[in-house]
Amino acid sequence: EVQLVESGGVVVQPGGSLRLSCAASGFTFDDYTMHWVRQAPGKGLEWVSLINWGGDNTYYADSVKGRFTISRDNSKNSLYLQMNSLRTEDTALYYCAKSAYTSGWSAIDYWGQGTLVTVSS
Amino acid sequence: DIQMTQSPSSLSASVGDTVTITCRASQGISNFLAWYQQKPGKVPKLLIYAASTLQSGVPSRFSGSGSGTDFTLTISSLQPEDVATYYCQKYNSAPRTFGGGTKVEIK
């Protein structure tokens, strides 16, 4: 059974930093592109970032480019999101998500339960 | 970047009705489009990928069509358990933009 378990969400002040983690199990982690997707309270889904299976290709939404860094450790079956220069508009539930197929160009078939990041003074 | 526009933003229909949701891409994306269902308080669920391929386990009353810039999600015979917000997402390239969502309620 595929499981994605996020952690690291807390309340942080504007301008602060945070690192989210996602522990993956139930599939061959290093075969799949992984994503972070966020959802602000009462709002829609916003794709944040992706990283390919090997970790050498990464992409970001314009809203986080230059502030967030996605990474992975395939030896630990773990995905990370380093978040710097946080803004109030980064407040959201952050989901770790798995691509459906080993091809990079595929939909998302599994989502974690999310970890809540609140940016507030 | 390619924008994804969904319409309507919300709708109310009766049980048994056919419901159609539209997603439009600002540039062609071939068939690299997925539809997700998010029930209140729950995690999104993949319904359809490659514009028209039903994900395993999804009821056959859900169907998708389209290619290029215009796509539709159809729910034939709406059921009470279909109350949810539906999102489209492009995945031909980054950013993997989602549409704004369509909230479906029962009349």
CSV table of N, CA, C and O in Angstrom, one decimal, chain A residues 35 37 39 43-47 50 59-62 95 100-101 104-109 111-113, chain B residues 1 32 34 36 38 42-46 48-49 55 87 89 91-100:
chain,number,residue,atom,x,y,z
A,35,HIS,N,6.1,15.3,-6.2
A,35,HIS,CA,5.6,16.7,-6.3
A,35,HIS,C,5.2,17.2,-4.9
A,35,HIS,O,4.9,16.4,-4.0
A,37,VAL,N,2.3,19.9,-3.6
A,37,VAL,CA,1.1,20.7,-4.0
A,37,VAL,C,0.6,21.3,-2.7
A,37,VAL,O,0.6,20.7,-1.7
A,39,GLN,N,-2.5,23.9,-0.7
A,39,GLN,CA,-3.9,24.4,-0.7
A,39,GLN,C,-4.1,25.3,0.4
A,39,GLN,O,-4.1,24.9,1.6
A,43,LYS,N,-9.3,27.5,-0.3
A,43,LYS,CA,-8.9,27.8,-1.7
A,43,LYS,C,-8.7,26.5,-2.5
A,43,LYS,O,-8.8,25.4,-2.0
A,44,GLY,N,-8.3,26.7,-3.8
A,44,GLY,CA,-8.0,25.6,-4.6
A,44,GLY,C,-6.6,25.0,-4.5
A,44,GLY,O,-5.8,25.5,-3.7
A,45,LEU,N,-6.4,24.0,-5.4
A,45,LEU,CA,-5.1,23.4,-5.4
A,45,LEU,C,-4.1,24.2,-6.2
A,45,LEU,O,-4.4,24.8,-7.2
A,46,GLU,N,-2.8,24.3,-5.6
A,46,GLU,CA,-1.8,25.0,-6.3
A,46,GLU,C,-0.6,24.1,-6.4
A,46,GLU,O,0.0,23.7,-5.4
A,47,TRP,N,-0.1,23.8,-7.6
A,47,TRP,CA,1.1,23.0,-7.8
A,47,TRP,C,2.3,23.9,-7.4
A,47,TRP,O,2.4,25.0,-7.8
A,50,LEU,N,8.2,20.1,-8.5
A,50,LEU,CA,8.4,18.6,-8.8
A,50,LEU,C,9.9,18.4,-8.9
A,50,LEU,O,10.7,19.2,-9.2
A,59,TYR,N,11.5,21.6,-10.9
A,59,TYR,CA,10.7,22.7,-11.4
A,59,TYR,C,9.9,23.4,-10.3
A,59,TYR,O,9.6,22.7,-9.4
A,60,TYR,N,9.6,24.6,-10.5
A,60,TYR,CA,8.9,25.4,-9.5
A,60,TYR,C,7.8,26.3,-10.0
A,60,TYR,O,7.9,26.8,-11.2
A,61,ALA,N,6.8,26.5,-9.3
A,61,ALA,CA,5.8,27.5,-9.6
A,61,ALA,C,6.5,28.9,-9.5
A,61,ALA,O,7.4,29.1,-8.6
A,62,ASP,N,6.1,29.8,-10.3
A,62,ASP,CA,6.7,31.2,-10.2
A,62,ASP,C,6.5,31.8,-8.8
A,62,ASP,O,7.4,32.5,-8.4
A,95,TYR,N,0.8,19.2,0.5
A,95,TYR,CA,0.7,17.8,0.1
A,95,TYR,C,2.0,17.3,-0.6
A,95,TYR,O,2.4,18.0,-1.5
A,100,ALA,N,1.9,9.2,-11.3
A,100,ALA,CA,1.2,7.9,-11.5
A,100,ALA,C,2.1,6.9,-12.2
A,100,ALA,O,2.0,5.7,-12.0
A,101,TYR,N,3.0,7.4,-13.1
A,101,TYR,CA,3.8,6.5,-13.9
A,101,TYR,C,5.2,6.9,-13.8
A,101,TYR,O,5.5,8.0,-13.5
A,104,GLY,N,8.0,10.8,-16.6
A,104,GLY,CA,7.8,12.1,-15.8
A,104,GLY,C,6.5,12.8,-16.2
A,104,GLY,O,6.0,13.5,-15.3
A,105,TRP,N,6.0,12.6,-17.4
A,105,TRP,CA,4.8,13.3,-17.8
A,105,TRP,C,3.6,12.4,-17.5
A,105,TRP,O,3.1,11.8,-18.3
A,106,SER,N,3.2,12.5,-16.2
A,106,SER,CA,2.0,11.8,-15.8
A,106,SER,C,1.3,12.5,-14.7
A,106,SER,O,1.8,13.4,-14.1
A,107,ALA,N,0.0,12.1,-14.5
A,107,ALA,CA,-0.8,12.7,-13.5
A,107,ALA,C,-0.3,12.3,-12.1
A,107,ALA,O,0.7,11.5,-12.0
A,108,ILE,N,-1.0,12.7,-11.1
A,108,ILE,CA,-0.7,12.4,-9.7
A,108,ILE,C,-1.7,11.3,-9.2
A,108,ILE,O,-2.9,11.6,-9.3
A,109,ASP,N,-1.2,10.2,-8.7
A,109,ASP,CA,-2.1,9.2,-8.3
A,109,ASP,C,-2.2,9.0,-6.8
A,109,ASP,O,-3.2,8.3,-6.3
A,111,TRP,N,-1.6,11.0,-2.9
A,111,TRP,CA,-1.4,12.2,-2.1
A,111,TRP,C,-1.2,11.8,-0.6
A,111,TRP,O,-1.9,10.9,-0.1
A,112,GLY,N,-0.4,12.5,0.1
A,112,GLY,CA,-0.3,12.4,1.5
A,112,GLY,C,-1.5,13.1,2.1
A,112,GLY,O,-2.4,13.7,1.4
A,113,GLN,N,-1.6,13.1,3.5
A,113,GLN,CA,-2.7,13.8,4.2
A,113,GLN,C,-2.4,15.3,4.3
A,113,GLN,O,-3.3,16.1,4.7
B,1,ASP,N,3.5,31.2,-19.3
B,1,ASP,CA,3.0,29.9,-18.8
B,1,ASP,C,1.5,29.7,-19.2
B,1,ASP,O,0.8,30.6,-19.5
B,32,PHE,N,-2.6,15.9,-22.4
B,32,PHE,CA,-1.9,15.8,-21.1
B,32,PHE,C,-2.7,16.5,-20.0
B,32,PHE,O,-2.3,17.5,-19.4
B,34,ALA,N,-5.5,15.9,-16.6
B,34,ALA,CA,-6.0,15.0,-15.6
B,34,ALA,C,-7.2,15.7,-14.9
B,34,ALA,O,-7.2,17.0,-14.8
B,36,TYR,N,-9.3,15.6,-11.1
B,36,TYR,CA,-9.3,15.1,-9.7
B,36,TYR,C,-10.6,15.5,-9.1
B,36,TYR,O,-11.2,16.6,-9.4
B,38,GLN,N,-12.1,16.2,-5.2
B,38,GLN,CA,-11.7,16.5,-3.8
B,38,GLN,C,-13.0,16.6,-3.0
B,38,GLN,O,-13.7,17.7,-3.1
B,42,LYS,N,-11.2,16.1,2.5
B,42,LYS,CA,-10.4,14.9,2.0
B,42,LYS,C,-9.3,15.3,1.1
B,42,LYS,O,-9.2,16.4,0.6
B,43,VAL,N,-8.5,14.3,0.8
B,43,VAL,CA,-7.4,14.4,-0.1
B,43,VAL,C,-7.9,14.3,-1.5
B,43,VAL,O,-8.8,13.5,-1.8
B,44,PRO,N,-7.3,15.0,-2.5
B,44,PRO,CA,-7.7,14.8,-3.9
B,44,PRO,C,-7.6,13.4,-4.4
B,44,PRO,O,-6.7,12.7,-3.9
B,45,LYS,N,-8.4,13.0,-5.3
B,45,LYS,CA,-8.4,11.7,-5.9
B,45,LYS,C,-8.4,11.8,-7.4
B,45,LYS,O,-9.1,12.6,-8.0
B,46,LEU,N,-7.5,11.0,-8.0
B,46,LEU,CA,-7.4,11.0,-9.5
B,46,LEU,C,-8.6,10.3,-10.1
B,46,LEU,O,-8.9,9.1,-9.8
B,48,ILE,N,-9.4,10.8,-13.8
B,48,ILE,CA,-9.2,10.6,-15.3
B,48,ILE,C,-7.8,11.2,-15.6
B,48,ILE,O,-7.4,12.2,-15.1
B,49,TYR,N,-7.1,10.5,-16.5
B,49,TYR,CA,-5.8,11.0,-17.0
B,49,TYR,C,-5.8,10.8,-18.5
B,49,TYR,O,-6.7,10.1,-19.1
B,55,GLN,N,-9.3,6.3,-14.3
B,55,GLN,CA,-8.4,5.7,-13.4
B,55,GLN,C,-9.1,4.4,-12.8
B,55,GLN,O,-10.3,4.4,-12.7
B,87,TYR,N,-11.1,19.4,-10.1
B,87,TYR,CA,-10.0,20.2,-10.6
B,87,TYR,C,-9.5,19.5,-11.9
B,87,TYR,O,-9.3,18.3,-11.9
B,89,GLN,N,-5.9,19.5,-14.3
B,89,GLN,CA,-4.5,19.8,-14.2
B,89,GLN,C,-3.8,19.4,-15.5
B,89,GLN,O,-4.0,18.3,-16.1
B,91,TYR,N,-0.3,18.4,-17.5
B,91,TYR,CA,1.0,17.8,-17.1
B,91,TYR,C,1.9,17.6,-18.3
B,91,TYR,O,2.8,16.7,-18.3
B,92,ASN,N,1.7,18.4,-19.3
B,92,ASN,CA,2.6,18.3,-20.5
B,92,ASN,C,3.9,18.9,-20.2
B,92,ASN,O,4.9,18.6,-20.9
B,93,SER,N,4.0,19.9,-19.3
B,93,SER,CA,5.2,20.6,-19.0
B,93,SER,C,5.0,21.3,-17.7
B,93,SER,O,3.9,21.4,-17.1
B,94,ALA,N,6.1,21.8,-17.1
B,94,ALA,CA,6.0,22.6,-15.9
B,94,ALA,C,5.8,24.1,-16.3
B,94,ALA,O,6.3,24.5,-17.3
B,95,PRO,N,5.1,24.8,-15.5
B,95,PRO,CA,4.4,24.4,-14.2
B,95,PRO,C,3.2,23.5,-14.5
B,95,PRO,O,2.5,23.7,-15.5
B,96,ARG,N,2.9,22.6,-13.6
B,96,ARG,CA,1.8,21.7,-13.7
B,96,ARG,C,0.5,22.3,-13.2
B,96,ARG,O,0.0,21.9,-12.2
B,97,THR,N,0.0,23.3,-13.8
B,97,THR,CA,-1.0,24.1,-13.3
B,97,THR,C,-2.4,23.4,-13.2
B,97,THR,O,-2.8,22.6,-14.0
B,98,PHE,N,-3.0,23.7,-12.1
B,98,PHE,CA,-4.4,23.3,-11.8
B,98,PHE,C,-5.4,24.3,-12.3
B,98,PHE,O,-5.1,25.5,-12.2
B,99,GLY,N,-6.6,23.9,-12.7
B,99,GLY,CA,-7.7,24.8,-12.9
B,99,GLY,C,-8.2,25.3,-11.5
B,99,GLY,O,-7.8,24.8,-10.5
B,100,GLY,N,-9.0,26.3,-11.5
B,100,GLY,CA,-9.5,26.9,-10.3
B,100,GLY,C,-10.5,26.1,-9.5
B,100,GLY,O,-10.8,26.4,-8.4
